[in-house]
JSON list of C-alpha atoms in Angstrom, two decimals:
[
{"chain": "A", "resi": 281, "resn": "UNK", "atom": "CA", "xyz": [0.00, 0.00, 0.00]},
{"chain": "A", "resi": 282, "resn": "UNK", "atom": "CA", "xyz": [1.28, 3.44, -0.83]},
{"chain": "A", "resi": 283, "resn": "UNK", "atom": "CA", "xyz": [1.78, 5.62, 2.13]},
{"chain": "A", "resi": 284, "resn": "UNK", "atom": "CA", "xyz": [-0.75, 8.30, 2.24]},
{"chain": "A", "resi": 285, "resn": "UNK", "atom": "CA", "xyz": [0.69, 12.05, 2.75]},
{"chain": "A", "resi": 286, "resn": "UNK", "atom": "CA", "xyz": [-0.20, 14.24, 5.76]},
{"chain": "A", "resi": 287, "resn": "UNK", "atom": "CA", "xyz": [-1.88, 17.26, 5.35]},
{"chain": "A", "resi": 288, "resn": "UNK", "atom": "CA", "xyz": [0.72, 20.14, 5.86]},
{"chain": "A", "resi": 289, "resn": "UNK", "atom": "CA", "xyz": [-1.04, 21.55, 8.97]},
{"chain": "A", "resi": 290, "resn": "UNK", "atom": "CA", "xyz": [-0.57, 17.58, 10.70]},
{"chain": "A", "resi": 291, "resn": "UNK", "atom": "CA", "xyz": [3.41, 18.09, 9.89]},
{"chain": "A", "resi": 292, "resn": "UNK", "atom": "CA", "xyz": [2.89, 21.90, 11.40]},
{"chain": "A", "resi": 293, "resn": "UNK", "atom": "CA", "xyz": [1.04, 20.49, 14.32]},
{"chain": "A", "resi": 294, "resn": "UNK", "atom": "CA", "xyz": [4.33, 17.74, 14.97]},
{"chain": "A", "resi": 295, "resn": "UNK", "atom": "CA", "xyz": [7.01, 20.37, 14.79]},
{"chain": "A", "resi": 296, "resn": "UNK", "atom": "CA", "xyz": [4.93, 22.55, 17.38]},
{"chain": "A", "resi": 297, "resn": "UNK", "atom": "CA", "xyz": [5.27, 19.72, 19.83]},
{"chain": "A", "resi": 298, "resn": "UNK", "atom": "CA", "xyz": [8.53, 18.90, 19.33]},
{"chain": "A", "resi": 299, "resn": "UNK", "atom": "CA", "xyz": [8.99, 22.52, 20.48]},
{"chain": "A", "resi": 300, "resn": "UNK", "atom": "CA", "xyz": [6.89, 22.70, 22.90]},
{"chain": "A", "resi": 301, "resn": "UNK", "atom": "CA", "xyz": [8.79, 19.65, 24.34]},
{"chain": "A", "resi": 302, "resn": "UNK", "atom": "CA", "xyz": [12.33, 20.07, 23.32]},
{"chain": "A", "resi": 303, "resn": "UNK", "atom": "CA", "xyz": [12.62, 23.90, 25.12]},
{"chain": "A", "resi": 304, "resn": "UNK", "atom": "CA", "xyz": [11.49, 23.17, 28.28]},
{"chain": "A", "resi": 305, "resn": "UNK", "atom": "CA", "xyz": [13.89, 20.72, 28.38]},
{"chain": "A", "resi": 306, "resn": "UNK", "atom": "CA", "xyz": [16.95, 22.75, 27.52]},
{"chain": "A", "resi": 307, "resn": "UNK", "atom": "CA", "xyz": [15.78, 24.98, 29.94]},
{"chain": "A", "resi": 308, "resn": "UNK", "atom": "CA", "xyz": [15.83, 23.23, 32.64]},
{"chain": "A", "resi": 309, "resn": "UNK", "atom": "CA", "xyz": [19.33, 21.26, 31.56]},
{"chain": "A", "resi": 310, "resn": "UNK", "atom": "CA", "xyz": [20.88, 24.31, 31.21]},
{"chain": "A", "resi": 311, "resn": "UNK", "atom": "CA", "xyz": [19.39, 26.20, 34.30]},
{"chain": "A", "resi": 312, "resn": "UNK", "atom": "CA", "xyz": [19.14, 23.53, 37.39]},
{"chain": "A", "resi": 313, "resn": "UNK", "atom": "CA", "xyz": [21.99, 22.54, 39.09]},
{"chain": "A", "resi": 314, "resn": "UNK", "atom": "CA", "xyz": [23.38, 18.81, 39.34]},
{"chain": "A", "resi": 315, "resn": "UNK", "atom": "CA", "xyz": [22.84, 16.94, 41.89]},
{"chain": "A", "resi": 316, "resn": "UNK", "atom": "CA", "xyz": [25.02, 14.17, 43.22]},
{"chain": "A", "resi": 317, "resn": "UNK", "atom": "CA", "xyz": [23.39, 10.94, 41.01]},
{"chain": "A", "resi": 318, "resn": "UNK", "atom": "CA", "xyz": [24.33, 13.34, 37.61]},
{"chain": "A", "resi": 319, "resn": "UNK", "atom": "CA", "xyz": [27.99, 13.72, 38.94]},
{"chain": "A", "resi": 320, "resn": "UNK", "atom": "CA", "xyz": [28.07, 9.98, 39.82]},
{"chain": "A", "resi": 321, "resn": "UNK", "atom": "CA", "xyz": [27.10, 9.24, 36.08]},
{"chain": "A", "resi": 322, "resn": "UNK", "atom": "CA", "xyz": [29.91, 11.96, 34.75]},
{"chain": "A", "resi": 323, "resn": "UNK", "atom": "CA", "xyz": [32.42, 9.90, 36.82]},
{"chain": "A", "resi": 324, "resn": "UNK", "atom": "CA", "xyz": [31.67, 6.67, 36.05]},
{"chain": "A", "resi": 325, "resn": "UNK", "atom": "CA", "xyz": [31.32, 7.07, 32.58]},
{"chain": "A", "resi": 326, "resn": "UNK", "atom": "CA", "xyz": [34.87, 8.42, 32.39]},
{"chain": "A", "resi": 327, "resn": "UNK", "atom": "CA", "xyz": [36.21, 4.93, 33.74]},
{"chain": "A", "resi": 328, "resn": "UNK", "atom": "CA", "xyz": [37.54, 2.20, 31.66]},
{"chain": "A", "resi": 329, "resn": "UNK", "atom": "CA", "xyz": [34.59, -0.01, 30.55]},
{"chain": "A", "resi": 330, "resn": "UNK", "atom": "CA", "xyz": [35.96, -3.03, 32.79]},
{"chain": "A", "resi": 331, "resn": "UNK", "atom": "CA", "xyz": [35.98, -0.34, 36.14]},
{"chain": "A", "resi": 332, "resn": "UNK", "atom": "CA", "xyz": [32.83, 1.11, 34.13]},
{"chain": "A", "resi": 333, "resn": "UNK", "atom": "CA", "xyz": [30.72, -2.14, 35.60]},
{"chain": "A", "resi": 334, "resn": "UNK", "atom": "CA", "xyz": [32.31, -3.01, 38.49]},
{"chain": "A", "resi": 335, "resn": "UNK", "atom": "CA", "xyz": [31.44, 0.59, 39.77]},
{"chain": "A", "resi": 336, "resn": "UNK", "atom": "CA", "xyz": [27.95, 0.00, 38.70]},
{"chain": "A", "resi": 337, "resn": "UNK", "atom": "CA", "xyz": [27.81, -2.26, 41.67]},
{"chain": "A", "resi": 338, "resn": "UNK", "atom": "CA", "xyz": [27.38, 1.04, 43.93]},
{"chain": "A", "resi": 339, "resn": "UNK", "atom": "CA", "xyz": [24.65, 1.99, 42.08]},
{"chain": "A", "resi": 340, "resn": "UNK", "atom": "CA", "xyz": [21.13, 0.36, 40.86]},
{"chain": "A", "resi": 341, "resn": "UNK", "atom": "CA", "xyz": [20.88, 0.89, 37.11]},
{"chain": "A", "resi": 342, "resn": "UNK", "atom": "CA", "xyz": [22.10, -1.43, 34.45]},
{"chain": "A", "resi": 343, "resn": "UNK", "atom": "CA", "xyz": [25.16, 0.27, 32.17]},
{"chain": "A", "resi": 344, "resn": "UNK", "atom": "CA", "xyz": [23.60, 1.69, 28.85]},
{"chain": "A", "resi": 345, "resn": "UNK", "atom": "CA", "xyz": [23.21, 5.70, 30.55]},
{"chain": "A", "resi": 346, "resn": "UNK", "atom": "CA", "xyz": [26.91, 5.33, 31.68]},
{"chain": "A", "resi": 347, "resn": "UNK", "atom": "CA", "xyz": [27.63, 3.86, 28.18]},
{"chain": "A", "resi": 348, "resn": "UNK", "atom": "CA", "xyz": [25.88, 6.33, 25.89]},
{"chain": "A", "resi": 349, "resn": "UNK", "atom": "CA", "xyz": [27.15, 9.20, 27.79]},
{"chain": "A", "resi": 350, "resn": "UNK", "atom": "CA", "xyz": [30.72, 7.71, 27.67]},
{"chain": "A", "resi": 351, "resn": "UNK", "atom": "CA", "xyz": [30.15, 7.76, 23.89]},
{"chain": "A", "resi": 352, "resn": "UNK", "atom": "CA", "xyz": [28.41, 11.06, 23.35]},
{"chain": "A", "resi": 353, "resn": "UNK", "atom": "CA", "xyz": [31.72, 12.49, 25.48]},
{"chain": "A", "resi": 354, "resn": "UNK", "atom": "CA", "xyz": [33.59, 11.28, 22.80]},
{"chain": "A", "resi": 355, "resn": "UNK", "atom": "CA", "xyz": [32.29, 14.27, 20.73]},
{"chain": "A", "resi": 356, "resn": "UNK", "atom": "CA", "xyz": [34.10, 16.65, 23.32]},
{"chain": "A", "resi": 357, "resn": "UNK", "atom": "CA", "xyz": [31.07, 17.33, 25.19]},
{"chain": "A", "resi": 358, "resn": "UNK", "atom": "CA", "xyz": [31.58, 17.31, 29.15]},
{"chain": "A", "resi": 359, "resn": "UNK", "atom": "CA", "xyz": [30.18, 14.32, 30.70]},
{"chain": "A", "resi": 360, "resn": "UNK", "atom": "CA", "xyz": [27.49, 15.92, 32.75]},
{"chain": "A", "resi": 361, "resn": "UNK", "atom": "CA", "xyz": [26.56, 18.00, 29.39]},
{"chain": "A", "resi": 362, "resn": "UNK", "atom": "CA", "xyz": [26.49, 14.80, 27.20]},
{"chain": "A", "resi": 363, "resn": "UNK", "atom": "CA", "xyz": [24.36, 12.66, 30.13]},
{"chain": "A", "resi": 364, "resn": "UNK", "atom": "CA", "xyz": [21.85, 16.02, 29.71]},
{"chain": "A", "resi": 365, "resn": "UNK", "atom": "CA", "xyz": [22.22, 16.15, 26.10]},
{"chain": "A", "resi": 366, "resn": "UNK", "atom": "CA", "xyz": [20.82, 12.01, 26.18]},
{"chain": "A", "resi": 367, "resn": "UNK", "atom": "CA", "xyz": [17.73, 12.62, 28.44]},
{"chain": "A", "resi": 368, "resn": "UNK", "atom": "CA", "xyz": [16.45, 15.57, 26.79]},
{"chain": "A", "resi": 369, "resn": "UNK", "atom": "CA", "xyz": [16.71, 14.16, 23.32]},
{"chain": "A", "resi": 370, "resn": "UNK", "atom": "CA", "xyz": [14.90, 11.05, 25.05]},
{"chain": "A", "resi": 371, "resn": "UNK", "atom": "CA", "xyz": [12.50, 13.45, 26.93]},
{"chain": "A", "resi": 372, "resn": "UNK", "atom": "CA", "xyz": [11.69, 14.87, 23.44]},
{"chain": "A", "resi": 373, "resn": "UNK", "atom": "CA", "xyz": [11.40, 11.83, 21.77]},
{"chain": "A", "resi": 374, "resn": "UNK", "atom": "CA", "xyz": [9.20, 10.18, 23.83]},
{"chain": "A", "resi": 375, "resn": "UNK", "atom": "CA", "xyz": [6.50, 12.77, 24.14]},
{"chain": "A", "resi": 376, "resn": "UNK", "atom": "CA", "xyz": [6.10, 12.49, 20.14]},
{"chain": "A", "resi": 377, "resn": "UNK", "atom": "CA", "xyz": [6.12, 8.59, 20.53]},
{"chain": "A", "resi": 378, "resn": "UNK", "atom": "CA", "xyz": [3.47, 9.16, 23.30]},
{"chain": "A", "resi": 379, "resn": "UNK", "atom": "CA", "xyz": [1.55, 11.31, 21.13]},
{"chain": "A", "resi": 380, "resn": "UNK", "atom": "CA", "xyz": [1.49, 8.96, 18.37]},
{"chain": "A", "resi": 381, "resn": "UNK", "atom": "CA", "xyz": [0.89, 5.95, 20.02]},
{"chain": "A", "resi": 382, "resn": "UNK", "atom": "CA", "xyz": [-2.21, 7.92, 21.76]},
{"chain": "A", "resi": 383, "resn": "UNK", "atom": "CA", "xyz": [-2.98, 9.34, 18.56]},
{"chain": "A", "resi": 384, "resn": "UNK", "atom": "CA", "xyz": [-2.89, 5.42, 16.85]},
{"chain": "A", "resi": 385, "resn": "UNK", "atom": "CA", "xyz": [-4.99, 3.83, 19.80]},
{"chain": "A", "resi": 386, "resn": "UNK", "atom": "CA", "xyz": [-7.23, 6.53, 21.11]},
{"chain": "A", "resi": 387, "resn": "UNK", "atom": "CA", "xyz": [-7.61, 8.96, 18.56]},
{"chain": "A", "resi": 388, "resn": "UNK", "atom": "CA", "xyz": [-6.14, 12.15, 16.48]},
{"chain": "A", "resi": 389, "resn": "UNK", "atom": "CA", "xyz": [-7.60, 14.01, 19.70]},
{"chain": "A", "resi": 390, "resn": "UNK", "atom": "CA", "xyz": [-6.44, 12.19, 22.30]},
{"chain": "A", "resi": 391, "resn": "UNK", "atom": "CA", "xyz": [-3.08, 12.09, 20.71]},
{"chain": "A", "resi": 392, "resn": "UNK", "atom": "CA", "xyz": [-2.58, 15.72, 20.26]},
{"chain": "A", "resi": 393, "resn": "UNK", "atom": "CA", "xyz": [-3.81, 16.04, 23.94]},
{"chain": "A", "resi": 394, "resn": "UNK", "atom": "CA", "xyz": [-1.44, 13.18, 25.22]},
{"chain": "A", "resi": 395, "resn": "UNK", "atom": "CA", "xyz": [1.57, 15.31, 23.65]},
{"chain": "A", "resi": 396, "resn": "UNK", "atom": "CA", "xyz": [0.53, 18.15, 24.96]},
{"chain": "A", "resi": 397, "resn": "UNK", "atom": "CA", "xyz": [0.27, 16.97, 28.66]},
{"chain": "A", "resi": 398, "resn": "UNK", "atom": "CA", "xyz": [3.62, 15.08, 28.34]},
{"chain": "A", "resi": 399, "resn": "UNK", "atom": "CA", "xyz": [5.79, 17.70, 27.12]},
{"chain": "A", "resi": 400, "resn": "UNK", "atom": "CA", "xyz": [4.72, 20.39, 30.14]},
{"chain": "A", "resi": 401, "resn": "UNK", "atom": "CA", "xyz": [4.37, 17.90, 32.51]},
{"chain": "A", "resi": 402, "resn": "UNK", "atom": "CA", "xyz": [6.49, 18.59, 35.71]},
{"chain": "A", "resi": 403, "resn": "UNK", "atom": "CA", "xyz": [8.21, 15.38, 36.01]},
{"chain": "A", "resi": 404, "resn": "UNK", "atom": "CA", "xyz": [8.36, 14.17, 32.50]},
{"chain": "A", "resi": 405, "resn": "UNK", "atom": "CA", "xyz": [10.44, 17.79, 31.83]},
{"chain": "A", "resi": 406, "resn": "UNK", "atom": "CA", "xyz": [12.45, 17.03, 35.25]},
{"chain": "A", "resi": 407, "resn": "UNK", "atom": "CA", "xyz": [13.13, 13.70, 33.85]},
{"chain": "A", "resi": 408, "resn": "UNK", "atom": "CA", "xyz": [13.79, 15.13, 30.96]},
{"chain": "A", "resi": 409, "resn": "UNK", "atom": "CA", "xyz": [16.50, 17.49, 32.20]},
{"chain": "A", "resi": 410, "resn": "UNK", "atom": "CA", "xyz": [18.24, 15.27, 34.49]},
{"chain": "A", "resi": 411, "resn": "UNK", "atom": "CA", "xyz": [21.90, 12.98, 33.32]},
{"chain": "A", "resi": 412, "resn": "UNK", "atom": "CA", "xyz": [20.14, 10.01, 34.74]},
{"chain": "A", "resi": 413, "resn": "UNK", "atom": "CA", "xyz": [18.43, 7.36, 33.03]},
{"chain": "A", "resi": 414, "resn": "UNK", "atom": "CA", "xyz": [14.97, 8.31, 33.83]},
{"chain": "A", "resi": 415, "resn": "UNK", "atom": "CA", "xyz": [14.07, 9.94, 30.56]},
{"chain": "A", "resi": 416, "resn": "UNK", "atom": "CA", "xyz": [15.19, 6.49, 28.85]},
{"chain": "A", "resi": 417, "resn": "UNK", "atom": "CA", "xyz": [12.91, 4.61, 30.68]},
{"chain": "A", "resi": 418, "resn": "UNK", "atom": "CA", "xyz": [9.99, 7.15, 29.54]},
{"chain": "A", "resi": 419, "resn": "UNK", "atom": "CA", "xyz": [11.06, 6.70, 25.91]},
{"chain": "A", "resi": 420, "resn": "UNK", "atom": "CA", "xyz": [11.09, 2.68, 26.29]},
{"chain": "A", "resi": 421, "resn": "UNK", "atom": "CA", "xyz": [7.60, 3.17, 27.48]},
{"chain": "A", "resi": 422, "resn": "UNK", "atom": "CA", "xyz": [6.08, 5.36, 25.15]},
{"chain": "A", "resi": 423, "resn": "UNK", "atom": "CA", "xyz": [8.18, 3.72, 22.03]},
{"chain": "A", "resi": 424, "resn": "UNK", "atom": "CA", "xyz": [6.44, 0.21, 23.39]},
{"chain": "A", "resi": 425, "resn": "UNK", "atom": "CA", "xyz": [3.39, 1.70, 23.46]},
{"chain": "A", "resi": 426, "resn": "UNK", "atom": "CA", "xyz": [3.64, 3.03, 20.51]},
{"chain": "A", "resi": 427, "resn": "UNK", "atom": "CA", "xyz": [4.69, -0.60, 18.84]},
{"chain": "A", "resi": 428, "resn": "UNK", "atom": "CA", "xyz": [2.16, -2.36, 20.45]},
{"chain": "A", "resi": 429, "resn": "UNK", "atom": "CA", "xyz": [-0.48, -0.21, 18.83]},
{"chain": "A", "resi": 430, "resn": "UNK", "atom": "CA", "xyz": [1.64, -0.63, 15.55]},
{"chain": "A", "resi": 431, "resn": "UNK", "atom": "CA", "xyz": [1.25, -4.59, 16.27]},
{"chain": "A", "resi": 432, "resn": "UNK", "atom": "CA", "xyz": [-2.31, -4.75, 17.03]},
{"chain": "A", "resi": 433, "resn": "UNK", "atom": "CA", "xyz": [-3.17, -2.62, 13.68]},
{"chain": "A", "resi": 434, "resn": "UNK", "atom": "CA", "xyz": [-0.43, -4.27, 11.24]},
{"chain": "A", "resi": 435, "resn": "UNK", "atom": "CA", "xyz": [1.31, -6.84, 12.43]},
{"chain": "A", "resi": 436, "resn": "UNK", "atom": "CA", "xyz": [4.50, -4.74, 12.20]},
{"chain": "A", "resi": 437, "resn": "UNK", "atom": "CA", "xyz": [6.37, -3.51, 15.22]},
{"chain": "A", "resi": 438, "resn": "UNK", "atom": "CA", "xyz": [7.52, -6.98, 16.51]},
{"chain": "A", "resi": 439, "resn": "UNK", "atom": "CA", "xyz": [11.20, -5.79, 16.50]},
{"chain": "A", "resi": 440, "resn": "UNK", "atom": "CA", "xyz": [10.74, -2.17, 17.48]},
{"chain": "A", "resi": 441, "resn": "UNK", "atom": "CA", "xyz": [8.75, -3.65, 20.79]},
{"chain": "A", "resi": 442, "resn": "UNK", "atom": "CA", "xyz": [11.83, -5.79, 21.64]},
{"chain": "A", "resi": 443, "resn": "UNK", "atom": "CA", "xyz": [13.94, -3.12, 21.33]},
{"chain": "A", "resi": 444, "resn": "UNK", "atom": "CA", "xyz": [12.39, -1.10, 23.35]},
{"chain": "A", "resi": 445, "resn": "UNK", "atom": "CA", "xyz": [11.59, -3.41, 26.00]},
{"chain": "A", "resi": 446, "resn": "UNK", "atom": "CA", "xyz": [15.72, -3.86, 25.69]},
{"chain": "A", "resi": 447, "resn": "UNK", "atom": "CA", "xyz": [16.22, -0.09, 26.49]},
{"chain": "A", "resi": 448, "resn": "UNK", "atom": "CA", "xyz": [14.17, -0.31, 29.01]},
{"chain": "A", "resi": 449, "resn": "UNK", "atom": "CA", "xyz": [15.99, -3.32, 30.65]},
{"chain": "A", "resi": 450, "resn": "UNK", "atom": "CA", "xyz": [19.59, -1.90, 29.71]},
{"chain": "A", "resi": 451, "resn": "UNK", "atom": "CA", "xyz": [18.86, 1.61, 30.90]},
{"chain": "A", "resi": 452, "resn": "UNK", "atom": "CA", "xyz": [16.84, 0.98, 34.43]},
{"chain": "A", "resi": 453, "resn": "UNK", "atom": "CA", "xyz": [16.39, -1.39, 36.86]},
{"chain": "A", "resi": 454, "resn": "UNK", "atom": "CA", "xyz": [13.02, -1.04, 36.26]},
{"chain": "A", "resi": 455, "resn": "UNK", "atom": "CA", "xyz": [12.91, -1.60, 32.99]},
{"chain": "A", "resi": 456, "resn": "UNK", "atom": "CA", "xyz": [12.03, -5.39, 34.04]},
{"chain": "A", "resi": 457, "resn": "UNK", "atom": "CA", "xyz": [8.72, -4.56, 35.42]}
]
């Protein structure tokens, strides 16, 4: 089947809330202090990868965060900018994956609404502004949401769902639940 095009107001509407999610966010990573479970993931994403995991054991979460931010450091960011860098590009991401997987099971409406909420709302942009792993977990929930919808419409979204039930395993100890 051919894929039908979106009106251009629908693209309009999706670049709004990417906005409306992605400066709140870079607000608040630029303007609230650290606190001391950022500094411990600057630190221990500096270490080798071998010390990398054995320091995990003084600490709950699984090593993707530490891993990611280890990489993204590579690009001569500072640690702590790099681990804020990840979660508000996840804290963006995720409210657009909420929205469409609210949009594909609820509704246009309810979509539009569920974006909305999500990108102003107090913890998701605290989350979202944070070096911690917190806004991975949200975008492991929202992307599997948004591939189980995919799933129960099409049949596609088998792969997507595993992967994000991976990131949410790899980047939280809750991710298991």
């Amino acid at each position: 089947t051919a894929r039908v095009p979106r009106p251009q107001t629908e693209r309009w509407r999706w670049i709004a809330l990417a906005l409306a999610a992605l400066v709140p966010r870079v607000v608040g990573a630029i303007l609230r202090q650290p606190w001391h479970d950022e500094y411990f993931t600057a630190w221990a994403s500096k270490l080798p990868l071998a010390d990398l995991v054995a320091a995990l054991r003084l600490d709950s979460g699984p090593p993707l965060p530490y891993a990611l931010v280890k990489l993204l450091s590579l690009s001569g960011l500072s640690a702590l900018a790099a681990a804020r860098a990840i979660a508000v590009g996840a804290g963006t991401a995720a409210v657009l994956l909420g929205a469409a997987a609210a949009g594909r099971t609820f509704g246009a409406r309810a979509g539009w609404w569920t974006g909305a909420f999500l990108a102003v709302h107090p913890l998701a942009v605290a989350w979202s502004c944070e070096g911690r792993a917190y806004s991975l977990m949200l975008l492991a929930v929202a992307w599997a949401w948004e591939r189980l919808g995919a799933a129960a419409t099409s049949r596609h979204g088998a792969v997507g769902l595993g992967a994000a039930v991976a990131l949410g395993c790899w980047c939280h100890g809750l991710g298991l639940l």
